[in-house]
Coordinates of C-alpha atoms in Angstrom, one line a residue:
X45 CA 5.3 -72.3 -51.4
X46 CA 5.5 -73.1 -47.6
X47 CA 5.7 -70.9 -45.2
X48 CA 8.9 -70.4 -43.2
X49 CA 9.0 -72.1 -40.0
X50 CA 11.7 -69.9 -37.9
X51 CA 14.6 -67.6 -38.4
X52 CA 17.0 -70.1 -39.6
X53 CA 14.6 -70.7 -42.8
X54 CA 14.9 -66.8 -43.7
X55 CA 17.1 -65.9 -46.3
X56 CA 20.3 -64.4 -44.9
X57 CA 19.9 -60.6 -45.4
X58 CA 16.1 -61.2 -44.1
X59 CA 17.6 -62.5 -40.9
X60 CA 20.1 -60.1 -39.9
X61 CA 17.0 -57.5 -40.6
X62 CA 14.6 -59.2 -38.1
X63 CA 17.4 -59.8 -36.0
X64 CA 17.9 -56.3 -35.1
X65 CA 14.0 -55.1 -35.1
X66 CA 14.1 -57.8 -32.2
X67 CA 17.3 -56.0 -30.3
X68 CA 15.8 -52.5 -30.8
X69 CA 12.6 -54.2 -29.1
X70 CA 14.6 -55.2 -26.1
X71 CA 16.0 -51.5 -25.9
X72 CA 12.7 -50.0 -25.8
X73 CA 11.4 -52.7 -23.7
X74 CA 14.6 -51.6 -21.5
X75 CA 14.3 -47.4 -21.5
X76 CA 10.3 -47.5 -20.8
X77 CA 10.1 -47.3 -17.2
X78 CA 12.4 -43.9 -17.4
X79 CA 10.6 -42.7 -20.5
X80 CA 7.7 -42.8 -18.8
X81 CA 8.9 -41.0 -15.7
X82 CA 8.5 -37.7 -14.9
X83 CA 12.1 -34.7 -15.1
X84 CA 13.1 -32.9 -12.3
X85 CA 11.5 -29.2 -12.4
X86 CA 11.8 -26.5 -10.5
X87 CA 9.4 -23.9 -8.7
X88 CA 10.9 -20.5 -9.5
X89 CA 10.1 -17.6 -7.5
X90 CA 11.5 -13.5 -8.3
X91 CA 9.6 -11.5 -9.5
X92 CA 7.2 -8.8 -7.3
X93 CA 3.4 -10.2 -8.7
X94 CA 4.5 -13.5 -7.3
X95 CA 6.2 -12.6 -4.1
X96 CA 2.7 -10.8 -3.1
X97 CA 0.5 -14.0 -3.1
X98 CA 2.7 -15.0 -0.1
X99 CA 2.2 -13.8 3.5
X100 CA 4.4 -11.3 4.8
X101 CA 5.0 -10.2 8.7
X102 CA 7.8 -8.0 8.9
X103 CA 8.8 -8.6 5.5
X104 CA 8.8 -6.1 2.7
X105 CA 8.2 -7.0 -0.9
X106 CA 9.9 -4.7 -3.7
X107 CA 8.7 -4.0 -7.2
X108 CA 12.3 -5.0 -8.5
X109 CA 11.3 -8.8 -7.2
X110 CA 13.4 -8.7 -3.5
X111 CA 12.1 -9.6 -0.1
X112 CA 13.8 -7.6 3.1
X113 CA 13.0 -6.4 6.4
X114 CA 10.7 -4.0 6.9
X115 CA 10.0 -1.6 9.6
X116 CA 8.3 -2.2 12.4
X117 CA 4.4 -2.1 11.9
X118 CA 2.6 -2.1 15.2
X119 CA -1.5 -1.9 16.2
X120 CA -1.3 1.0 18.6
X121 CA -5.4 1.3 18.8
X122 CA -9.0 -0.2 17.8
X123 CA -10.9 3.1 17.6
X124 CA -14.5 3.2 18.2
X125 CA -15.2 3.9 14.7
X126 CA -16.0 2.5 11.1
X127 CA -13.5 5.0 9.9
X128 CA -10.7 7.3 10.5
X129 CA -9.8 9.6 7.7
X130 CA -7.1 12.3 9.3
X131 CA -4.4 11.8 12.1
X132 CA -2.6 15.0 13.7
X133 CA -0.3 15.6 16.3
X134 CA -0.6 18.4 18.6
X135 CA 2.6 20.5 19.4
X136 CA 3.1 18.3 22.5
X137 CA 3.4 15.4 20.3
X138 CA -0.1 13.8 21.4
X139 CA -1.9 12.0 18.5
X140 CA -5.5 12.4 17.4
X141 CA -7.6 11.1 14.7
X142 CA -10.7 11.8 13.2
X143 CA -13.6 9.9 11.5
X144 CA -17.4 8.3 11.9
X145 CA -19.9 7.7 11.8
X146 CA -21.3 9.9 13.8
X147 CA -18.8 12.3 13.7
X148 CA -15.6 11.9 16.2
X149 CA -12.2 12.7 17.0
X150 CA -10.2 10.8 19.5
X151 CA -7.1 11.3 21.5
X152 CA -5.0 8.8 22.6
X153 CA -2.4 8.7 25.2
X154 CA 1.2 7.5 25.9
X155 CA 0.0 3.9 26.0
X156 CA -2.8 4.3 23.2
X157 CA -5.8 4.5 25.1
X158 CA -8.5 6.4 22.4
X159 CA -10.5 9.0 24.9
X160 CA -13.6 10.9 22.8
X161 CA -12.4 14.8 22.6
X162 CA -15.6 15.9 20.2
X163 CA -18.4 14.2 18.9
X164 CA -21.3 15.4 17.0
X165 CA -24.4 14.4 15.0
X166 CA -22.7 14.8 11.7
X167 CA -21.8 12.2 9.5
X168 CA -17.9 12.6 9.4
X169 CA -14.9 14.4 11.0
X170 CA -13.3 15.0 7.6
X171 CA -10.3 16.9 8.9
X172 CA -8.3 18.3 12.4
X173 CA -5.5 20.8 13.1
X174 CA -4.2 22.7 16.0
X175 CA -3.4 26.1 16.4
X176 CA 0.3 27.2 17.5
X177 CA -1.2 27.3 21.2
X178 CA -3.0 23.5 21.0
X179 CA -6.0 24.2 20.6
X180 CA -8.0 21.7 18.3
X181 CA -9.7 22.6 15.0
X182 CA -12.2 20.1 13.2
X183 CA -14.3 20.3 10.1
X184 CA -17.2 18.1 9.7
X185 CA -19.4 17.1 6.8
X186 CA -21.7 17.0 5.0
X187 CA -23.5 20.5 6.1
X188 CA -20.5 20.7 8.1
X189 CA -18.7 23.3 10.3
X190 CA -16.0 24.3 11.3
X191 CA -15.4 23.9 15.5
X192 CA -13.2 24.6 18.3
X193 CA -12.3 23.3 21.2
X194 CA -11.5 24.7 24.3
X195 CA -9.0 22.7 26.6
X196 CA -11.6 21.7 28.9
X197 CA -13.3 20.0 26.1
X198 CA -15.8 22.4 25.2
X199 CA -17.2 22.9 21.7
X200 CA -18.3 25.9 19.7
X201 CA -18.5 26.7 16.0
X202 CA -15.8 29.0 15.1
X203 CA -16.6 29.4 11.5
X204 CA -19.4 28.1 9.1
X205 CA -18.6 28.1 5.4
X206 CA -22.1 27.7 4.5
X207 CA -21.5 24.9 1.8
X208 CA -21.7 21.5 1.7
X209 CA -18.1 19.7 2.7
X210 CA -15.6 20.8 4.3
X211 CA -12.6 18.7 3.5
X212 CA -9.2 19.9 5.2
X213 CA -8.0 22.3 7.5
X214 CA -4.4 23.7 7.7
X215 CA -2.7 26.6 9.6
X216 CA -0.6 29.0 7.8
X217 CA 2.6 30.9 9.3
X218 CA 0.7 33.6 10.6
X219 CA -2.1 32.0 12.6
X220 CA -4.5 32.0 9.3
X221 CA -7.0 28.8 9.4
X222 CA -7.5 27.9 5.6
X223 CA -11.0 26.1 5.2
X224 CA -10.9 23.9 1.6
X225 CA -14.4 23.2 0.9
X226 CA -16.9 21.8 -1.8
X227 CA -19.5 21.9 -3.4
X228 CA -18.4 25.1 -5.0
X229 CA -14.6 24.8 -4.9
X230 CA -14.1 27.2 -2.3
X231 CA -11.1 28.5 0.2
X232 CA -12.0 30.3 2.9
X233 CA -9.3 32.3 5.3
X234 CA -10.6 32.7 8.7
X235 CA -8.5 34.7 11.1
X236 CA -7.8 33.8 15.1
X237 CA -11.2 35.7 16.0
X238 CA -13.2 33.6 14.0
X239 CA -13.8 36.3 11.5
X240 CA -13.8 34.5 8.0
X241 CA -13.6 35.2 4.2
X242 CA -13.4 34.1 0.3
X243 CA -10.3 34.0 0.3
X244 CA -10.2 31.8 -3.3
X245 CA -12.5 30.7 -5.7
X246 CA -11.7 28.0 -8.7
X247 CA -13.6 26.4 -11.3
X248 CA -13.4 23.5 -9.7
X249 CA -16.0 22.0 -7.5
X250 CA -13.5 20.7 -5.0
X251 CA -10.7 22.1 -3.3
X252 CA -9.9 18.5 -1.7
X253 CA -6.6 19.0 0.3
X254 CA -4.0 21.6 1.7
X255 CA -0.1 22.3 2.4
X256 CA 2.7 24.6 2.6
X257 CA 5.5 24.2 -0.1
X258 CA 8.8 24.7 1.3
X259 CA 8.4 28.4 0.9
X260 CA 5.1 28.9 3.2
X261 CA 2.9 29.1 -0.3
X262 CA -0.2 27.8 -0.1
X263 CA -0.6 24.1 -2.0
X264 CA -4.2 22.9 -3.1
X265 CA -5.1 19.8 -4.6
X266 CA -8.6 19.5 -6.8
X267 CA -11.4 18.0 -8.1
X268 CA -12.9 16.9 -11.3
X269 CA -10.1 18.1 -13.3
X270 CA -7.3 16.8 -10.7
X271 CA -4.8 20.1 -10.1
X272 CA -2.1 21.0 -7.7
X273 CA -2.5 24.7 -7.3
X274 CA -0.3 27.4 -6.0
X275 CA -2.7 30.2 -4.2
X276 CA -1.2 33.2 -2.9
X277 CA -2.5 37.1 -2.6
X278 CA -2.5 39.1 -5.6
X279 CA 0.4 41.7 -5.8
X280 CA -1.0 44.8 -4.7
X281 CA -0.6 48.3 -7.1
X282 CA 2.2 49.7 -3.9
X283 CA 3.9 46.3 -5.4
X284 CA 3.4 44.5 -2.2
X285 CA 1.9 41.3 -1.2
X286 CA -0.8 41.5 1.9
X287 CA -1.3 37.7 3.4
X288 CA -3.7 38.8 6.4
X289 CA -7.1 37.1 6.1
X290 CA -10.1 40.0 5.9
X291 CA -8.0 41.9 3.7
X292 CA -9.8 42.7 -0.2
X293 CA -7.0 41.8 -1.9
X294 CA -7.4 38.8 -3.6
X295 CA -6.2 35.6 -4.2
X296 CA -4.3 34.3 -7.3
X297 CA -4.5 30.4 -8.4
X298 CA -1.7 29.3 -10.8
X299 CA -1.8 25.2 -11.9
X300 CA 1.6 23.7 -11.4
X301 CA 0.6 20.6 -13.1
X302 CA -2.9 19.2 -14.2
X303 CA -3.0 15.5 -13.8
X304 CA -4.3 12.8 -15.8
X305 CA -6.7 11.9 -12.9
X306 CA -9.8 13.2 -11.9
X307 CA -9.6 13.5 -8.4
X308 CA -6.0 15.0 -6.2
X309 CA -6.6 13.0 -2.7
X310 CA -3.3 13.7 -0.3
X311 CA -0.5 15.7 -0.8
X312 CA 3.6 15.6 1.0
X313 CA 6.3 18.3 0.7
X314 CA 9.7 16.6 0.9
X315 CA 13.0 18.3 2.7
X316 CA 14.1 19.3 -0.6
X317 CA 11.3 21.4 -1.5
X318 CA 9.6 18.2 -3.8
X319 CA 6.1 18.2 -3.9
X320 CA 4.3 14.5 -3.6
X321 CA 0.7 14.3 -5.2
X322 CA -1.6 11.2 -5.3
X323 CA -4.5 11.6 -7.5
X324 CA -7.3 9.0 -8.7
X325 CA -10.2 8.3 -10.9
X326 CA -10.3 8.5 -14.8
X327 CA -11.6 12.1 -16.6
X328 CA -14.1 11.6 -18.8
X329 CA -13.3 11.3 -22.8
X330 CA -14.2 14.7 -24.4
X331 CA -13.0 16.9 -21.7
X332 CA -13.2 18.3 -17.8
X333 CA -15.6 16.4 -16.1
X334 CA -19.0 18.5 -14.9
X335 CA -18.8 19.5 -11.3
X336 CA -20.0 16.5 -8.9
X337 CA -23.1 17.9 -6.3
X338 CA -23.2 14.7 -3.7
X339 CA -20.6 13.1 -2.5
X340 CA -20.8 8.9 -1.7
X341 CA -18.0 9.3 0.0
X342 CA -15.9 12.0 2.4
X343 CA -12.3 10.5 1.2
X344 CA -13.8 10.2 -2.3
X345 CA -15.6 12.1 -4.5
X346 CA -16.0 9.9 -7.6
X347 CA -19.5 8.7 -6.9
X348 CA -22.4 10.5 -6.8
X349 CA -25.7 9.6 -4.3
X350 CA -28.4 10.4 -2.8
X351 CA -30.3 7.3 -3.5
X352 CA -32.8 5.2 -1.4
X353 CA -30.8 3.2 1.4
X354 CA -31.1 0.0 3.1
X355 CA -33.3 -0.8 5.8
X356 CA -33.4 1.6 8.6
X357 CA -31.7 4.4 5.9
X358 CA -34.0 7.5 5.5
X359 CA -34.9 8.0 1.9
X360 CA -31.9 10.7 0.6
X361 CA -29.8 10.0 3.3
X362 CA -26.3 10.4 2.2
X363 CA -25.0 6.4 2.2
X364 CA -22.0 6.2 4.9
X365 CA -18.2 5.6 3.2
X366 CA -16.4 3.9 2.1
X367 CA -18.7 2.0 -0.7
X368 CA -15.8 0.4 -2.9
X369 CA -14.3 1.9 -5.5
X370 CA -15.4 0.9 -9.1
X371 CA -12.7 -1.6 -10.3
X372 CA -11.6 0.8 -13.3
X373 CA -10.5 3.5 -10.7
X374 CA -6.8 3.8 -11.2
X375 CA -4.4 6.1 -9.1
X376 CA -0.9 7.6 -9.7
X377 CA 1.7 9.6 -7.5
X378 CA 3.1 12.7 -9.0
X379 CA 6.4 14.3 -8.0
X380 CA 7.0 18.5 -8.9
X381 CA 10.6 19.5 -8.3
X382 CA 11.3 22.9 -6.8
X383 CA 11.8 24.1 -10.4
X384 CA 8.4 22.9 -11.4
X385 CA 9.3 19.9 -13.0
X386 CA 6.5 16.8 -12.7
X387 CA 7.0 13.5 -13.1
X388 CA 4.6 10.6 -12.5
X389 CA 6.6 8.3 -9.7
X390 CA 3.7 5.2 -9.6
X391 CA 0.6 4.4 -11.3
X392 CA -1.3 1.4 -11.1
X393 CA -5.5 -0.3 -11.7
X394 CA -5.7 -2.0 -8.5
X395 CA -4.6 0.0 -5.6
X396 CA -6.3 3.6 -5.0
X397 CA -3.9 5.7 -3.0
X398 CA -5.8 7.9 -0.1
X399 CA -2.7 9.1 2.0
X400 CA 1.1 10.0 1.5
X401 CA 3.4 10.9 3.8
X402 CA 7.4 10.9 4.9
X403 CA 9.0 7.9 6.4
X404 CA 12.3 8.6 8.5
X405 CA 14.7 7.4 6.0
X406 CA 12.9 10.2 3.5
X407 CA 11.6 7.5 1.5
X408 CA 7.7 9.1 0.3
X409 CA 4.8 6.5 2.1
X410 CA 1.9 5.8 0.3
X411 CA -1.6 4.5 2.2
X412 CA -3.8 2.3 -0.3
X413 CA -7.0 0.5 -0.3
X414 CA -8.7 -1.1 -1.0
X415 CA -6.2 -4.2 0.4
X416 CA -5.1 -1.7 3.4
X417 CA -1.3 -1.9 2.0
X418 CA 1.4 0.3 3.0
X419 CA 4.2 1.4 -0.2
X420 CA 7.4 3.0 0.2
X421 CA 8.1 4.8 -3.3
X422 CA 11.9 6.0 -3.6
X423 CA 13.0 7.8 -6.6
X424 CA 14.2 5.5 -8.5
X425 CA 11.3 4.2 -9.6
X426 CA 11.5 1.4 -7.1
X427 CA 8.5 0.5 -4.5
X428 CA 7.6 -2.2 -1.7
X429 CA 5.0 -3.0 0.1
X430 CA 5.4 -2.8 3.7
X431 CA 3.0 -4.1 5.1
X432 CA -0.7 -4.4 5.5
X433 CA -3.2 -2.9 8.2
X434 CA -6.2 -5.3 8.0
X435 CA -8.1 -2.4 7.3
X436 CA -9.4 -1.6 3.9
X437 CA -8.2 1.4 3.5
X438 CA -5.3 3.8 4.7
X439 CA -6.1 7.1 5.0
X440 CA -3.9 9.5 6.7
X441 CA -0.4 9.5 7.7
X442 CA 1.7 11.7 9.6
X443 CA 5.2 11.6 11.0
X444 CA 7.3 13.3 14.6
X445 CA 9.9 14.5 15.2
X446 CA 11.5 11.5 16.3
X447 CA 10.8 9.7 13.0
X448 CA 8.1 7.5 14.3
X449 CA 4.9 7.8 11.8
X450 CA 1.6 7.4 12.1
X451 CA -1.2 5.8 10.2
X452 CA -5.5 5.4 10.5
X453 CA -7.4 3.6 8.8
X454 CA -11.6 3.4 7.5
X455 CA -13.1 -0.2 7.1
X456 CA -12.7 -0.4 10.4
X457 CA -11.1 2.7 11.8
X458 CA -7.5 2.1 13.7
X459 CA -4.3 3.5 14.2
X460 CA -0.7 2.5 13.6
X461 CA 2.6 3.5 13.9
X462 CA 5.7 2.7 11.7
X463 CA 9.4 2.5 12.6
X464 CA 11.9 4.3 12.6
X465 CA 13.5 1.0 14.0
X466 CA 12.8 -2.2 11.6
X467 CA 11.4 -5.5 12.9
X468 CA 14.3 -8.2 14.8
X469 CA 12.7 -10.6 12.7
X470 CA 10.5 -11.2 9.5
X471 CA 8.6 -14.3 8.4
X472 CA 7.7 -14.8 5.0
X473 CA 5.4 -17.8 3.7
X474 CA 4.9 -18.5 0.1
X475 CA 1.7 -19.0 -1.8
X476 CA 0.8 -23.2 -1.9
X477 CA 2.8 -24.7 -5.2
X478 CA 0.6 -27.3 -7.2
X479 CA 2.7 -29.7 -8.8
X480 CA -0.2 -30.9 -10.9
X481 CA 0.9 -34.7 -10.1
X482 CA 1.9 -36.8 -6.9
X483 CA 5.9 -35.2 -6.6
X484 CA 8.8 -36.2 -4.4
X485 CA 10.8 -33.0 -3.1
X486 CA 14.4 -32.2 -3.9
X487 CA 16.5 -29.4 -3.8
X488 CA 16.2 -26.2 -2.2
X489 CA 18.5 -23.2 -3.6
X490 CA 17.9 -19.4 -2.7
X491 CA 19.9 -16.1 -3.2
X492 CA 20.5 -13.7 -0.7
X493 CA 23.2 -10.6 -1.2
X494 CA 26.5 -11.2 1.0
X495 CA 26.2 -9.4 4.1
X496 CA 27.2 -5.6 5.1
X497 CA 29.3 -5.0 7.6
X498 CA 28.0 -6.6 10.9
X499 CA 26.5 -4.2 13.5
X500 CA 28.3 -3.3 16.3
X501 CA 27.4 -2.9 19.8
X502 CA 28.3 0.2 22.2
X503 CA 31.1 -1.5 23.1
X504 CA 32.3 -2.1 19.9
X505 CA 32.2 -5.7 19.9
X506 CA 30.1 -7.7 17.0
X507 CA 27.0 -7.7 17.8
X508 CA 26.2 -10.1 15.0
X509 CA 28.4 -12.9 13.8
X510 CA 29.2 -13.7 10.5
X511 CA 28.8 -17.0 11.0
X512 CA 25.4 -16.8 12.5
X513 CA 22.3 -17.3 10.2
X514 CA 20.4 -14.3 8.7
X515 CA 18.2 -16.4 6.4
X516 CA 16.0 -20.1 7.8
X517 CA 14.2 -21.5 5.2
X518 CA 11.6 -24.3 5.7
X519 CA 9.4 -26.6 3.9
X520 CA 6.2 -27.8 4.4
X521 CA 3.9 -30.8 1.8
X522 CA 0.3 -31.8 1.6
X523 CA -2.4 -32.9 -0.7
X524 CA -4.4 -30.1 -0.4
X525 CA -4.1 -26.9 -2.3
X526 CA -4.9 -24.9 1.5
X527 CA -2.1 -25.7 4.1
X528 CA -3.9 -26.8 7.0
X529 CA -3.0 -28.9 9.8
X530 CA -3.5 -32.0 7.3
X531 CA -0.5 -30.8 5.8
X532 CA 2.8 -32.1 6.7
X533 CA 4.9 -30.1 9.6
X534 CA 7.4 -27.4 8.8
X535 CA 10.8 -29.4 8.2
X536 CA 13.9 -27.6 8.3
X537 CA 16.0 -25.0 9.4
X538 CA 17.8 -25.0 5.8
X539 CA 20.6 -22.7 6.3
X540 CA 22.8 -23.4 2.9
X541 CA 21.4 -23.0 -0.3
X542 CA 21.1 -26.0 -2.3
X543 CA 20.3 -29.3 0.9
X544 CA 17.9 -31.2 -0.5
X545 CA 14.5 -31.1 1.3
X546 CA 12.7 -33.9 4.2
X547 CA 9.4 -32.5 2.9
X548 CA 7.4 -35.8 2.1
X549 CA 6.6 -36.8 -1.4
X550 CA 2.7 -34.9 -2.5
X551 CA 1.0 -32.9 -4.7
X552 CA 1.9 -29.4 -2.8
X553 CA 4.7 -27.7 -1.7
X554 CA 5.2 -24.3 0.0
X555 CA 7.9 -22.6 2.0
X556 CA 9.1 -20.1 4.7
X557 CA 11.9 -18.0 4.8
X558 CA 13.0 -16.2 8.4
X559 CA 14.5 -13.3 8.1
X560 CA 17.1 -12.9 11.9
X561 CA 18.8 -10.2 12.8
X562 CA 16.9 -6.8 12.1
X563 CA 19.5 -5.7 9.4
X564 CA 17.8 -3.4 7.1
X565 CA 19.3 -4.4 3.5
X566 CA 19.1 -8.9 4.6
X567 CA 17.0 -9.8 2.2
X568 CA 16.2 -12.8 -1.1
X569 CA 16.4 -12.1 -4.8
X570 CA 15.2 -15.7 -5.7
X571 CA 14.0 -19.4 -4.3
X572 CA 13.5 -22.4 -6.5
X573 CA 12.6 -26.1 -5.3
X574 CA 13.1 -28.7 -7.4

């Protein structure tokens, strides 16, 4: 049988079948080029974890996935220092800070010149405080003592503990100067004449840091088993309480919560009678942790040393802070009501709180390493990042009268100040998108709550309009996953949500956002660019 020569040969019903295998050909043949070409997607970014691989200046970045303005975060001073672990105002208002190594404390003036007020040849100014009158206090360690100042700038040791670290200072009511020390886990109460005694002692082997509750009791925070303590003199048999230091009567120690860390690092009493606690370090399995004898670090005391140094480092030398923190070192911020209630407020593995304090707007601070980031914790469970010092670590705080607070810092050591008034403008760049293929840039859609009321000025005018921007974005491409000056410029100012990009077509994308206006509240929920 031959073989057919072309269509028309083929029986009928084979015809019509070949026929249309030869249209669906020309179909496909017609859909390739757009099967083959790439859908529009979109870069998506809300939540908190990836708002923080951006930059922020003058931006703040909250746990419930917004950006906003922040308050203004300002450099006030490079101290002469690796480290600065406390920072005090005098009753004048005039800030100090203290730190190493050696040991130092600095004043600084109304333009935040730093001026050397004590030095010695110990290894750390652990804490400061001044008397009602202004006269300055410090505590040094390791070995350390406690010294005063006279206003001409002389020194003297006002009371030695005899043991190993002091670690803070604090005045009661009455002109007492409470001395929390380790190794031992010791209080000491030292009146105005310098004449001291035992005034508590715990089972722990740190008492690590002091305040007054909102009823002038005495508040202590531990170490190894991480307690907040309420100390106060034992009721006396004529029913009475006696507070004066040299007295026999003793102290009494009552737990108001035992935390699940090992170590209590800073403490804050709130307006309302709240007490703030930061705590850090894991307990070992199997029960309270044995007492700890060295100390790596003055703001830590979860490592132990004592241990041959590096070159020029004597062998048994006590290594200098801060070494960093093991990586499994977690921290958490405790709240206990007036009535006693606690409640944990913040945990987390990657940031170890040193520091809390007050801002103006009652909000509780938190100062972190070892990234040198600022937190703002409300009560809702919510927190942002403020900002970040360039420091490693944050570690002391303190606020006046005006609402202006005050920050150092170790790693190296420098001071700060925050607010109360926010920043006139923020800037926020996002982390470098990677496309994974050669792109072309659309769309750019964002969404920002409608805006309050518009400010008013003394006269009562508008100072803002409500036509004016309060959000720029702009948009930026290259083929490199750094930004660098290889990269395209910065096209824009989008104002509207939605106006396709002039970004040119590459691999990587990133964007900016411009916050105007200094309105507390202006802020983005979302961006997306197709």
């Amino acid at each position: 049988m031959r073989p057919f020569k072309n269509y028309a040969q083929l029986p009928s019903e084979n015809n019509s079948y070949l026929r249309i295998l030869y249209l669906l050909c020309i179909l496909c043949l017609l859909y390739l080029p757009s099967s083959f070409a790439e859908h529009t997607r979109r870069w998506r970014q809300s939540t908190y974890e990836e708002f923080l691989k951006g930059t922020a200046h003058g931006v703040a970045v909250r746990s419930d996935g917004r950006l906003e303005l922040a308050p203004k975060f300002t450099l006030l001073a490079d101290a002469d220092a690796s480290y600065l672990w406390s920072v005090r105002l005098d009753p004048k208002g005039t800030l100090y800070a203290a730190g190493g190594s050696p040991a130092k404390v600095f004043r600084f003036d109304s333009n935040a010149k730093p001026t050397v007020v004590f030095d010695s040849s110990d290894l750390s100014a652990q804490a400061i405080a001044f008397d009602s009158k202004g006269a300055l206090y410090v505590g040094t360690s390791p070995d350390g003592k406690v010294y005063k100042i006279s206003a001409s700038g002389e020194k003297s040791v006002f009371f030695d503990p005899k043991t190993k670290y002091i670690w803070d200072l604090a005045f009661g009511p009455d002109g007492t100067l409470y001395v929390a020390t380790g190794d031992k886990g010791q209080l000491f109460a030292v009146a105005p004449d310098g004449k001291g005694e035992l005034f508590y002692s715990c089972d722990e082997a740190h008492i690590r840091v002091l305040a007054f509750d909102s009823n002038k009791n005495l508040i202590a925070g531990t170490e190894p088993s991480g307690r907040i303590l309420r100390i106060s003199r034992s009721t006396g048999q004529n029913g009475g309480k006696n507070s004066k230091a040299g007295s026999s009567v003793p102290a009494e120690g009552f737990v108001l919560y035992e935390t699940s860390k090992r170590e209590v690092t800073s403490l804050a009493v709130a307006p309302d009678g709240s007490i703030y606690a930061s705590a850090i370090g894991e307990k070992p399995r199997g029960g309270t942790a044995a007492p700890t004898t060295i100390i790596a670090t003055p703001q830590g005391t979860t490592s132990i040393t004592t241990a041959i140094g590096g070159p020029g480092q004597a062998q048994g030398q006590i290594q200098p802070p801060f070494l960093p923190f093991p990586s499994l070192v977690s921290s958490s911020i405790y709240r206990i009501s007036k009535d006693g209630a606690p409640e944990e407020l913040w945990t987390s593995r990657e940031e170890v709180v040193y520091s809390l304090g007050l801002a103006s707007d009652g909000r509780l601070l938190a100062g972190t390493g070892n990234n040198g980031a600022l937190l703002a914790i409300d009560g809702r469970g919510v927190f942002a990042q403020l900002a970040k010092a360039g420091s490693s670590q944050i570690t002391g705080i303190v606020g006046n009268s005006s609402g202006k607070v005050f920050l150092c810092t170790s790693n190296p050591g420098k001071v700060f100040s925050l607010g109360p008034e926010y920043e006139a403008e923020g800037t926020f760049e996002s982390r470098s998108f990677d496309a994974q293929l050669f792109s072309q840039w659309g769309r750019l859609e964002w969404w920002s709550p409608p805006p309050a009321t518009a400010a008013k000025s003394a006269s009562g005018s508008s100072a803002v309009h409500a036509n004016d921007p309060r959000i720029e974005f702009f948009v930026r491409s290259g083929n490199t996953d750094d930004p660098s000056k290889e990269w395209s410029r910065w096209f824009g100012p989008y104002t509207k949500s939605g106006v396709a990009t002039e970004a040119p077509s590459a691999r990587f994308a990133q964007w900016k956002a411009v916050i105007h206006d200094g309105r507390p509240g202006d802020g983005i929920d979302w961006v997306s660019l197709a």
